Amino acid sequence: EAKGENIKALESYTLSLNIAPEAIPILLLRANLYLSLGNHDKSFIDYSKIVELNHENTEALLGRAYIYMQRRQYADARLDYERVISIIPDNYMAQLGIVVSCHKMQNMNEALTRLSLMTDKYPDKAELYSIRADIEMEANAIELAIIDMNKAIELEPKNTNYILTRGYIHLKNGNKRLARNDFEQAISMGIPRSQLKEELKECK
């Protein structure tokens, strides 16, 4: 697997599991490899088998929750994230997973409440402010969204996605000058001008 010979690695894992079908370390390796290759169905089977063998295997729970999220089975994903939290209360990925699942299920108030607690706990995590800005933008709380995107950019000034997001928020708020500034900054950071042609037209 380290040499990039993924098919051979899968064959080796499968042979090993034919001999020891309940070997959790090998199941986990195969599940992770399937996931990295985009084979969510087979990865899900392995993660579920691990959870069946060991209800407290947080890596398998997180992997399965991720697949649930990709399948838009947000309630199932939340259950796995909550199980991780019950085992490791400070697990960042599980906390964030619950926030995202709340957002996807339109539980906006809970998502915002949880994000506020997380930003208090992890004040240097730019993605938290960006996610909160997305939710605030959906709720038409534009000024709050801008404040949060400003904070995200302050923490990660080279993140072009954050610059672009703030540009779109400014554009939605009718501030074409600030929107154009952000789009031009993103272009100076490597985003092709042609990709933002329509946005720049709207800023005139």
mmCIF file with all atom_site columns, C-alpha atoms in Angstrom:
data_model
loop_
_atom_site.group_PDB
_atom_site.id
_atom_site.type_symbol
_atom_site.label_atom_id
_atom_site.label_alt_id
_atom_site.label_comp_id
_atom_site.label_asym_id
_atom_site.label_entity_id
_atom_site.label_seq_id
_atom_site.pdbx_PDB_ins_code
_atom_site.Cartn_x
_atom_site.Cartn_y
_atom_site.Cartn_z
_atom_site.occupancy
_atom_site.B_iso_or_equiv
_atom_site.pdbx_formal_charge
_atom_site.auth_seq_id
_atom_site.auth_comp_id
_atom_site.auth_asym_id
_atom_site.auth_atom_id
_atom_site.pdbx_PDB_model_num
ATOM 1   C CA . GLU A 1 1   ? 0.000   0.000   0.000   1.00 0.00 ? 1   GLU A CA 1
ATOM 2   C CA . ALA A 1 2   ? 2.860   2.399   0.858   1.00 0.00 ? 2   ALA A CA 1
ATOM 3   C CA . LYS A 1 3   ? 4.275   1.835   -2.630  1.00 0.00 ? 3   LYS A CA 1
ATOM 4   C CA . GLY A 1 4   ? 0.930   2.697   -4.190  1.00 0.00 ? 4   GLY A CA 1
ATOM 5   C CA . GLU A 1 5   ? 0.149   -0.889  -5.175  1.00 0.00 ? 5   GLU A CA 1
ATOM 6   C CA . ASN A 1 6   ? -3.398  -0.664  -3.888  1.00 0.00 ? 6   ASN A CA 1
ATOM 7   C CA . ILE A 1 7   ? -4.849  -3.681  -5.699  1.00 0.00 ? 7   ILE A CA 1
ATOM 8   C CA . LYS A 1 8   ? -2.104  -5.928  -4.355  1.00 0.00 ? 8   LYS A CA 1
ATOM 9   C CA . ALA A 1 9   ? -2.643  -4.458  -0.899  1.00 0.00 ? 9   ALA A CA 1
ATOM 10  C CA . LEU A 1 10  ? -6.368  -5.219  -1.050  1.00 0.00 ? 10  LEU A CA 1
ATOM 11  C CA . GLU A 1 11  ? -5.624  -8.781  -2.150  1.00 0.00 ? 11  GLU A CA 1
ATOM 12  C CA . SER A 1 12  ? -3.216  -9.212  0.755   1.00 0.00 ? 12  SER A CA 1
ATOM 13  C CA . TYR A 1 13  ? -5.683  -7.827  3.288   1.00 0.00 ? 13  TYR A CA 1
ATOM 14  C CA . THR A 1 14  ? -8.423  -10.081 1.928   1.00 0.00 ? 14  THR A CA 1
ATOM 15  C CA . LEU A 1 15  ? -6.209  -13.165 2.063   1.00 0.00 ? 15  LEU A CA 1
ATOM 16  C CA . SER A 1 16  ? -5.306  -12.367 5.652   1.00 0.00 ? 16  SER A CA 1
ATOM 17  C CA . LEU A 1 17  ? -8.974  -11.897 6.541   1.00 0.00 ? 17  LEU A CA 1
ATOM 18  C CA . ASN A 1 18  ? -9.822  -15.240 4.969   1.00 0.00 ? 18  ASN A CA 1
ATOM 19  C CA . ILE A 1 19  ? -7.548  -16.741 7.620   1.00 0.00 ? 19  ILE A CA 1
ATOM 20  C CA . ALA A 1 20  ? -8.530  -14.409 10.464  1.00 0.00 ? 20  ALA A CA 1
ATOM 21  C CA . PRO A 1 21  ? -11.897 -12.820 9.553   1.00 0.00 ? 21  PRO A CA 1
ATOM 22  C CA . GLU A 1 22  ? -12.219 -10.939 12.837  1.00 0.00 ? 22  GLU A CA 1
ATOM 23  C CA . ALA A 1 23  ? -8.761  -9.334  12.832  1.00 0.00 ? 23  ALA A CA 1
ATOM 24  C CA . ILE A 1 24  ? -9.760  -5.740  13.537  1.00 0.00 ? 24  ILE A CA 1
ATOM 25  C CA . PRO A 1 25  ? -6.418  -4.101  12.585  1.00 0.00 ? 25  PRO A CA 1
ATOM 26  C CA . ILE A 1 26  ? -6.555  -5.694  9.124   1.00 0.00 ? 26  ILE A CA 1
ATOM 27  C CA . LEU A 1 27  ? -10.250 -4.906  8.691   1.00 0.00 ? 27  LEU A CA 1
ATOM 28  C CA . LEU A 1 28  ? -9.477  -1.298  9.551   1.00 0.00 ? 28  LEU A CA 1
ATOM 29  C CA . LEU A 1 29  ? -6.603  -1.115  7.072   1.00 0.00 ? 29  LEU A CA 1
ATOM 30  C CA . ARG A 1 30  ? -8.782  -2.532  4.325   1.00 0.00 ? 30  ARG A CA 1
ATOM 31  C CA . ALA A 1 31  ? -11.719 -0.277  5.204   1.00 0.00 ? 31  ALA A CA 1
ATOM 32  C CA . ASN A 1 32  ? -9.495  2.807   5.094   1.00 0.00 ? 32  ASN A CA 1
ATOM 33  C CA . LEU A 1 33  ? -7.997  1.752   1.771   1.00 0.00 ? 33  LEU A CA 1
ATOM 34  C CA . TYR A 1 34  ? -11.428 1.101   0.257   1.00 0.00 ? 34  TYR A CA 1
ATOM 35  C CA . LEU A 1 35  ? -12.493 4.538   1.475   1.00 0.00 ? 35  LEU A CA 1
ATOM 36  C CA . SER A 1 36  ? -9.452  6.242   -0.050  1.00 0.00 ? 36  SER A CA 1
ATOM 37  C CA . LEU A 1 37  ? -10.216 4.485   -3.355  1.00 0.00 ? 37  LEU A CA 1
ATOM 38  C CA . GLY A 1 38  ? -13.822 5.710   -3.281  1.00 0.00 ? 38  GLY A CA 1
ATOM 39  C CA . ASN A 1 39  ? -15.386 2.280   -2.734  1.00 0.00 ? 39  ASN A CA 1
ATOM 40  C CA . HIS A 1 40  ? -17.762 3.401   -0.019  1.00 0.00 ? 40  HIS A CA 1
ATOM 41  C CA . ASP A 1 41  ? -19.935 0.297   -0.083  1.00 0.00 ? 41  ASP A CA 1
ATOM 42  C CA . LYS A 1 42  ? -17.118 -2.131  0.718   1.00 0.00 ? 42  LYS A CA 1
ATOM 43  C CA . SER A 1 43  ? -15.572 0.305   3.170   1.00 0.00 ? 43  SER A CA 1
ATOM 44  C CA . PHE A 1 44  ? -18.923 0.593   4.956   1.00 0.00 ? 44  PHE A CA 1
ATOM 45  C CA . ILE A 1 45  ? -19.175 -3.192  5.287   1.00 0.00 ? 45  ILE A CA 1
ATOM 46  C CA . ASP A 1 46  ? -15.734 -3.382  6.889   1.00 0.00 ? 46  ASP A CA 1
ATOM 47  C CA . TYR A 1 47  ? -16.346 -0.467  9.252   1.00 0.00 ? 47  TYR A CA 1
ATOM 48  C CA . SER A 1 48  ? -19.667 -1.987  10.312  1.00 0.00 ? 48  SER A CA 1
ATOM 49  C CA . LYS A 1 49  ? -18.001 -5.334  10.941  1.00 0.00 ? 49  LYS A CA 1
ATOM 50  C CA . ILE A 1 50  ? -15.430 -3.642  13.170  1.00 0.00 ? 50  ILE A CA 1
ATOM 51  C CA . VAL A 1 51  ? -18.134 -1.806  15.133  1.00 0.00 ? 51  VAL A CA 1
ATOM 52  C CA . GLU A 1 52  ? -19.972 -5.101  15.536  1.00 0.00 ? 52  GLU A CA 1
ATOM 53  C CA . LEU A 1 53  ? -16.814 -6.677  16.979  1.00 0.00 ? 53  LEU A CA 1
ATOM 54  C CA . ASN A 1 54  ? -15.833 -3.655  19.062  1.00 0.00 ? 54  ASN A CA 1
ATOM 55  C CA . HIS A 1 55  ? -18.533 -1.089  19.845  1.00 0.00 ? 55  HIS A CA 1
ATOM 56  C CA . GLU A 1 56  ? -15.891 1.406   20.986  1.00 0.00 ? 56  GLU A CA 1
ATOM 57  C CA . ASN A 1 57  ? -13.654 1.507   17.924  1.00 0.00 ? 57  ASN A CA 1
ATOM 58  C CA . THR A 1 58  ? -13.790 5.232   17.279  1.00 0.00 ? 58  THR A CA 1
ATOM 59  C CA . GLU A 1 59  ? -11.842 5.119   14.004  1.00 0.00 ? 59  GLU A CA 1
ATOM 60  C CA . ALA A 1 60  ? -14.391 2.755   12.489  1.00 0.00 ? 60  ALA A CA 1
ATOM 61  C CA . LEU A 1 61  ? -17.281 4.822   13.871  1.00 0.00 ? 61  LEU A CA 1
ATOM 62  C CA . LEU A 1 62  ? -15.838 7.998   12.348  1.00 0.00 ? 62  LEU A CA 1
ATOM 63  C CA . GLY A 1 63  ? -15.233 6.255   9.030   1.00 0.00 ? 63  GLY A CA 1
ATOM 64  C CA . ARG A 1 64  ? -18.757 4.919   8.907   1.00 0.00 ? 64  ARG A CA 1
ATOM 65  C CA . ALA A 1 65  ? -20.200 8.281   9.923   1.00 0.00 ? 65  ALA A CA 1
ATOM 66  C CA . TYR A 1 66  ? -18.325 9.897   7.042   1.00 0.00 ? 66  TYR A CA 1
ATOM 67  C CA . ILE A 1 67  ? -19.901 7.420   4.607   1.00 0.00 ? 67  ILE A CA 1
ATOM 68  C CA . TYR A 1 68  ? -23.337 8.053   6.090   1.00 0.00 ? 68  TYR A CA 1
ATOM 69  C CA . MET A 1 69  ? -22.784 11.767  5.474   1.00 0.00 ? 69  MET A CA 1
ATOM 70  C CA . GLN A 1 70  ? -21.836 11.107  1.846   1.00 0.00 ? 70  GLN A CA 1
ATOM 71  C CA . ARG A 1 71  ? -25.015 9.049   1.494   1.00 0.00 ? 71  ARG A CA 1
ATOM 72  C CA . ARG A 1 72  ? -27.019 11.892  3.050   1.00 0.00 ? 72  ARG A CA 1
ATOM 73  C CA . GLN A 1 73  ? -28.069 9.624   5.911   1.00 0.00 ? 73  GLN A CA 1
ATOM 74  C CA . TYR A 1 74  ? -27.469 12.426  8.367   1.00 0.00 ? 74  TYR A CA 1
ATOM 75  C CA . ALA A 1 75  ? -29.392 10.980  11.323  1.00 0.00 ? 75  ALA A CA 1
ATOM 76  C CA . ASP A 1 76  ? -27.374 7.749   11.125  1.00 0.00 ? 76  ASP A CA 1
ATOM 77  C CA . ALA A 1 77  ? -24.156 9.732   10.868  1.00 0.00 ? 77  ALA A CA 1
ATOM 78  C CA . ARG A 1 78  ? -25.086 11.709  13.957  1.00 0.00 ? 78  ARG A CA 1
ATOM 79  C CA . LEU A 1 79  ? -25.649 8.519   15.949  1.00 0.00 ? 79  LEU A CA 1
ATOM 80  C CA . ASP A 1 80  ? -22.123 7.331   15.142  1.00 0.00 ? 80  ASP A CA 1
ATOM 81  C CA . TYR A 1 81  ? -20.643 10.747  15.956  1.00 0.00 ? 81  TYR A CA 1
ATOM 82  C CA . GLU A 1 82  ? -22.511 10.777  19.261  1.00 0.00 ? 82  GLU A CA 1
ATOM 83  C CA . ARG A 1 83  ? -21.170 7.322   20.062  1.00 0.00 ? 83  ARG A CA 1
ATOM 84  C CA . VAL A 1 84  ? -17.642 8.613   19.497  1.00 0.00 ? 84  VAL A CA 1
ATOM 85  C CA . ILE A 1 85  ? -18.352 11.558  21.822  1.00 0.00 ? 85  ILE A CA 1
ATOM 86  C CA . SER A 1 86  ? -19.582 9.148   24.502  1.00 0.00 ? 86  SER A CA 1
ATOM 87  C CA . ILE A 1 87  ? -16.192 7.401   24.302  1.00 0.00 ? 87  ILE A CA 1
ATOM 88  C CA . ILE A 1 88  ? -13.937 10.429  23.698  1.00 0.00 ? 88  ILE A CA 1
ATOM 89  C CA . PRO A 1 89  ? -15.831 13.574  24.774  1.00 0.00 ? 89  PRO A CA 1
ATOM 90  C CA . ASP A 1 90  ? -13.239 15.949  23.280  1.00 0.00 ? 90  ASP A CA 1
ATOM 91  C CA . ASN A 1 91  ? -13.024 14.307  19.850  1.00 0.00 ? 91  ASN A CA 1
ATOM 92  C CA . TYR A 1 92  ? -12.926 17.261  17.479  1.00 0.00 ? 92  TYR A CA 1
ATOM 93  C CA . MET A 1 93  ? -14.015 15.418  14.333  1.00 0.00 ? 93  MET A CA 1
ATOM 94  C CA . ALA A 1 94  ? -17.071 13.949  16.037  1.00 0.00 ? 94  ALA A CA 1
ATOM 95  C CA . GLN A 1 95  ? -18.068 17.337  17.464  1.00 0.00 ? 95  GLN A CA 1
ATOM 96  C CA . LEU A 1 96  ? -17.730 18.915  14.041  1.00 0.00 ? 96  LEU A CA 1
ATOM 97  C CA . GLY A 1 97  ? -19.600 16.005  12.458  1.00 0.00 ? 97  GLY A CA 1
ATOM 98  C CA . ILE A 1 98  ? -22.584 16.603  14.713  1.00 0.00 ? 98  ILE A CA 1
ATOM 99  C CA . VAL A 1 99  ? -22.573 20.293  13.766  1.00 0.00 ? 99  VAL A CA 1
ATOM 100 C CA . VAL A 1 100 ? -22.542 19.490  10.049  1.00 0.00 ? 100 VAL A CA 1
ATOM 101 C CA . SER A 1 101 ? -25.254 16.852  10.434  1.00 0.00 ? 101 SER A CA 1
ATOM 102 C CA . CYS A 1 102 ? -27.408 19.377  12.322  1.00 0.00 ? 102 CYS A CA 1
ATOM 103 C CA . HIS A 1 103 ? -26.903 21.866  9.503   1.00 0.00 ? 103 HIS A CA 1
ATOM 104 C CA . LYS A 1 104 ? -27.803 19.299  6.848   1.00 0.00 ? 104 LYS A CA 1
ATOM 105 C CA . MET A 1 105 ? -30.957 18.364  8.760   1.00 0.00 ? 105 MET A CA 1
ATOM 106 C CA . GLN A 1 106 ? -31.887 22.065  8.997   1.00 0.00 ? 106 GLN A CA 1
ATOM 107 C CA . ASN A 1 107 ? -31.411 22.162  12.783  1.00 0.00 ? 107 ASN A CA 1
ATOM 108 C CA . MET A 1 108 ? -29.834 25.593  12.436  1.00 0.00 ? 108 MET A CA 1
ATOM 109 C CA . ASN A 1 109 ? -30.208 26.749  16.039  1.00 0.00 ? 109 ASN A CA 1
ATOM 110 C CA . GLU A 1 110 ? -28.539 23.643  17.414  1.00 0.00 ? 110 GLU A CA 1
ATOM 111 C CA . ALA A 1 111 ? -25.777 23.876  14.817  1.00 0.00 ? 111 ALA A CA 1
ATOM 112 C CA . LEU A 1 112 ? -25.083 27.503  15.751  1.00 0.00 ? 112 LEU A CA 1
ATOM 113 C CA . THR A 1 113 ? -25.175 26.744  19.482  1.00 0.00 ? 113 THR A CA 1
ATOM 114 C CA . ARG A 1 114 ? -22.709 23.886  19.068  1.00 0.00 ? 114 ARG A CA 1
ATOM 115 C CA . LEU A 1 115 ? -20.464 26.017  16.862  1.00 0.00 ? 115 LEU A CA 1
ATOM 116 C CA . SER A 1 116 ? -20.374 28.768  19.462  1.00 0.00 ? 116 SER A CA 1
ATOM 117 C CA . LEU A 1 117 ? -19.246 26.247  22.071  1.00 0.00 ? 117 LEU A CA 1
ATOM 118 C CA . MET A 1 118 ? -16.627 24.909  19.677  1.00 0.00 ? 118 MET A CA 1
ATOM 119 C CA . THR A 1 119 ? -15.225 28.333  18.794  1.00 0.00 ? 119 THR A CA 1
ATOM 120 C CA . ASP A 1 120 ? -14.867 29.026  22.519  1.00 0.00 ? 120 ASP A CA 1
ATOM 121 C CA . LYS A 1 121 ? -12.985 25.753  22.879  1.00 0.00 ? 121 LYS A CA 1
ATOM 122 C CA . TYR A 1 122 ? -11.000 25.912  19.635  1.00 0.00 ? 122 TYR A CA 1
ATOM 123 C CA . PRO A 1 123 ? -10.644 29.650  18.891  1.00 0.00 ? 123 PRO A CA 1
ATOM 124 C CA . ASP A 1 124 ? -7.872  29.095  16.336  1.00 0.00 ? 124 ASP A CA 1
ATOM 125 C CA . LYS A 1 125 ? -9.840  26.737  14.047  1.00 0.00 ? 125 LYS A CA 1
ATOM 126 C CA . ALA A 1 126 ? -10.648 28.821  10.975  1.00 0.00 ? 126 ALA A CA 1
ATOM 127 C CA . GLU A 1 127 ? -13.034 26.228  9.530   1.00 0.00 ? 127 GLU A CA 1
ATOM 128 C CA . LEU A 1 128 ? -15.406 26.680  12.464  1.00 0.00 ? 128 LEU A CA 1
ATOM 129 C CA . TYR A 1 129 ? -15.904 30.368  11.663  1.00 0.00 ? 129 TYR A CA 1
ATOM 130 C CA . SER A 1 130 ? -16.318 29.540  7.972   1.00 0.00 ? 130 SER A CA 1
ATOM 131 C CA . ILE A 1 131 ? -18.985 26.914  8.665   1.00 0.00 ? 131 ILE A CA 1
ATOM 132 C CA . ARG A 1 132 ? -20.805 29.274  11.001  1.00 0.00 ? 132 ARG A CA 1
ATOM 133 C CA . ALA A 1 133 ? -20.680 31.990  8.336   1.00 0.00 ? 133 ALA A CA 1
ATOM 134 C CA . ASP A 1 134 ? -22.325 29.609  5.848   1.00 0.00 ? 134 ASP A CA 1
ATOM 135 C CA . ILE A 1 135 ? -25.168 28.955  8.255   1.00 0.00 ? 135 ILE A CA 1
ATOM 136 C CA . GLU A 1 136 ? -25.542 32.657  9.087   1.00 0.00 ? 136 GLU A CA 1
ATOM 137 C CA . MET A 1 137 ? -25.627 33.474  5.387   1.00 0.00 ? 137 MET A CA 1
ATOM 138 C CA . GLU A 1 138 ? -28.442 30.953  4.864   1.00 0.00 ? 138 GLU A CA 1
ATOM 139 C CA . ALA A 1 139 ? -30.287 32.602  7.741   1.00 0.00 ? 139 ALA A CA 1
ATOM 140 C CA . ASN A 1 140 ? -29.721 36.000  6.051   1.00 0.00 ? 140 ASN A CA 1
ATOM 141 C CA . ALA A 1 141 ? -27.619 37.191  9.009   1.00 0.00 ? 141 ALA A CA 1
ATOM 142 C CA . ILE A 1 142 ? -25.173 38.785  6.572   1.00 0.00 ? 142 ILE A CA 1
ATOM 143 C CA . GLU A 1 143 ? -23.282 41.025  8.987   1.00 0.00 ? 143 GLU A CA 1
ATOM 144 C CA . LEU A 1 144 ? -22.588 38.118  11.338  1.00 0.00 ? 144 LEU A CA 1
ATOM 145 C CA . ALA A 1 145 ? -21.450 36.017  8.377   1.00 0.00 ? 145 ALA A CA 1
ATOM 146 C CA . ILE A 1 146 ? -18.977 38.718  7.343   1.00 0.00 ? 146 ILE A CA 1
ATOM 147 C CA . ILE A 1 147 ? -17.598 38.956  10.889  1.00 0.00 ? 147 ILE A CA 1
ATOM 148 C CA . ASP A 1 148 ? -17.022 35.211  10.969  1.00 0.00 ? 148 ASP A CA 1
ATOM 149 C CA . MET A 1 149 ? -15.417 35.130  7.519   1.00 0.00 ? 149 MET A CA 1
ATOM 150 C CA . ASN A 1 150 ? -13.134 37.991  8.539   1.00 0.00 ? 150 ASN A CA 1
ATOM 151 C CA . LYS A 1 151 ? -12.025 35.881  11.495  1.00 0.00 ? 151 LYS A CA 1
ATOM 152 C CA . ALA A 1 152 ? -11.495 32.795  9.321   1.00 0.00 ? 152 ALA A CA 1
ATOM 153 C CA . ILE A 1 153 ? -9.360  34.837  6.894   1.00 0.00 ? 153 ILE A CA 1
ATOM 154 C CA . GLU A 1 154 ? -7.421  36.370  9.771   1.00 0.00 ? 154 GLU A CA 1
ATOM 155 C CA . LEU A 1 155 ? -6.528  32.850  10.901  1.00 0.00 ? 155 LEU A CA 1
ATOM 156 C CA . GLU A 1 156 ? -5.834  31.493  7.396   1.00 0.00 ? 156 GLU A CA 1
ATOM 157 C CA . PRO A 1 157 ? -5.024  34.476  5.146   1.00 0.00 ? 157 PRO A CA 1
ATOM 158 C CA . LYS A 1 158 ? -3.837  32.262  2.254   1.00 0.00 ? 158 LYS A CA 1
ATOM 159 C CA . ASN A 1 159 ? -7.079  30.282  2.015   1.00 0.00 ? 159 ASN A CA 1
ATOM 160 C CA . THR A 1 160 ? -8.584  31.352  -1.302  1.00 0.00 ? 160 THR A CA 1
ATOM 161 C CA . ASN A 1 161 ? -11.873 29.570  -0.563  1.00 0.00 ? 161 ASN A CA 1
ATOM 162 C CA . TYR A 1 162 ? -12.409 31.841  2.424   1.00 0.00 ? 162 TYR A CA 1
ATOM 163 C CA . ILE A 1 163 ? -11.594 34.932  0.343   1.00 0.00 ? 163 ILE A CA 1
ATOM 164 C CA . LEU A 1 164 ? -14.062 33.843  -2.325  1.00 0.00 ? 164 LEU A CA 1
ATOM 165 C CA . THR A 1 165 ? -16.759 33.058  0.226   1.00 0.00 ? 165 THR A CA 1
ATOM 166 C CA . ARG A 1 166 ? -16.447 36.515  1.728   1.00 0.00 ? 166 ARG A CA 1
ATOM 167 C CA . GLY A 1 167 ? -16.658 37.954  -1.771  1.00 0.00 ? 167 GLY A CA 1
ATOM 168 C CA . TYR A 1 168 ? -19.931 36.133  -2.397  1.00 0.00 ? 168 TYR A CA 1
ATOM 169 C CA . ILE A 1 169 ? -21.283 37.333  0.950   1.00 0.00 ? 169 ILE A CA 1
ATOM 170 C CA . HIS A 1 170 ? -20.394 40.949  0.108   1.00 0.00 ? 170 HIS A CA 1
ATOM 171 C CA . LEU A 1 171 ? -22.038 40.523  -3.296  1.00 0.00 ? 171 LEU A CA 1
ATOM 172 C CA . LYS A 1 172 ? -25.208 39.161  -1.702  1.00 0.00 ? 172 LYS A CA 1
ATOM 173 C CA . ASN A 1 173 ? -25.152 42.137  0.660   1.00 0.00 ? 173 ASN A CA 1
ATOM 174 C CA . GLY A 1 174 ? -24.975 44.526  -2.292  1.00 0.00 ? 174 GLY A CA 1
ATOM 175 C CA . ASN A 1 175 ? -21.454 45.723  -1.521  1.00 0.00 ? 175 ASN A CA 1
ATOM 176 C CA . LYS A 1 176 ? -19.950 45.363  -4.991  1.00 0.00 ? 176 LYS A CA 1
ATOM 177 C CA . ARG A 1 177 ? -16.730 47.205  -4.197  1.00 0.00 ? 177 ARG A CA 1
ATOM 178 C CA . LEU A 1 178 ? -15.760 44.902  -1.343  1.00 0.00 ? 178 LEU A CA 1
ATOM 179 C CA . ALA A 1 179 ? -16.885 41.867  -3.332  1.00 0.00 ? 179 ALA A CA 1
ATOM 180 C CA . ARG A 1 180 ? -14.671 42.895  -6.253  1.00 0.00 ? 180 ARG A CA 1
ATOM 181 C CA . ASN A 1 181 ? -11.735 43.424  -3.898  1.00 0.00 ? 181 ASN A CA 1
ATOM 182 C CA . ASP A 1 182 ? -12.093 39.855  -2.640  1.00 0.00 ? 182 ASP A CA 1
ATOM 183 C CA . PHE A 1 183 ? -12.458 38.389  -6.131  1.00 0.00 ? 183 PHE A CA 1
ATOM 184 C CA . GLU A 1 184 ? -9.401  40.318  -7.341  1.00 0.00 ? 184 GLU A CA 1
ATOM 185 C CA . GLN A 1 185 ? -7.455  39.138  -4.298  1.00 0.00 ? 185 GLN A CA 1
ATOM 186 C CA . ALA A 1 186 ? -8.423  35.539  -5.031  1.00 0.00 ? 186 ALA A CA 1
ATOM 187 C CA . ILE A 1 187 ? -7.242  35.999  -8.628  1.00 0.00 ? 187 ILE A CA 1
ATOM 188 C CA . SER A 1 188 ? -3.917  37.390  -7.404  1.00 0.00 ? 188 SER A CA 1
ATOM 189 C CA . MET A 1 189 ? -3.609  34.234  -5.280  1.00 0.00 ? 189 MET A CA 1
ATOM 190 C CA . GLY A 1 190 ? -4.009  31.914  -8.242  1.00 0.00 ? 190 GLY A CA 1
ATOM 191 C CA . ILE A 1 191 ? -7.712  31.594  -9.076  1.00 0.00 ? 191 ILE A CA 1
ATOM 192 C CA . PRO A 1 192 ? -8.124  31.943  -12.891 1.00 0.00 ? 192 PRO A CA 1
ATOM 193 C CA . ARG A 1 193 ? -9.772  35.240  -13.842 1.00 0.00 ? 193 ARG A CA 1
ATOM 194 C CA . SER A 1 194 ? -11.951 33.353  -16.344 1.00 0.00 ? 194 SER A CA 1
ATOM 195 C CA . GLN A 1 195 ? -13.441 31.370  -13.454 1.00 0.00 ? 195 GLN A CA 1
ATOM 196 C CA . LEU A 1 196 ? -14.759 34.592  -11.889 1.00 0.00 ? 196 LEU A CA 1
ATOM 197 C CA . LYS A 1 197 ? -15.819 36.346  -15.096 1.00 0.00 ? 197 LYS A CA 1
ATOM 198 C CA . GLU A 1 198 ? -19.530 36.409  -14.201 1.00 0.00 ? 198 GLU A CA 1
ATOM 199 C CA . GLU A 1 199 ? -18.863 37.481  -10.621 1.00 0.00 ? 199 GLU A CA 1
ATOM 200 C CA . LEU A 1 200 ? -16.697 40.381  -11.781 1.00 0.00 ? 200 LEU A CA 1
ATOM 201 C CA . LYS A 1 201 ? -19.437 41.475  -14.182 1.00 0.00 ? 201 LYS A CA 1
ATOM 202 C CA . GLU A 1 202 ? -21.903 41.587  -11.283 1.00 0.00 ? 202 GLU A CA 1
ATOM 203 C CA . CYS A 1 203 ? -19.521 43.842  -9.377  1.00 0.00 ? 203 CYS A CA 1
ATOM 204 C CA . LYS A 1 204 ? -19.667 46.612  -12.011 1.00 0.00 ? 204 LYS A CA 1
#
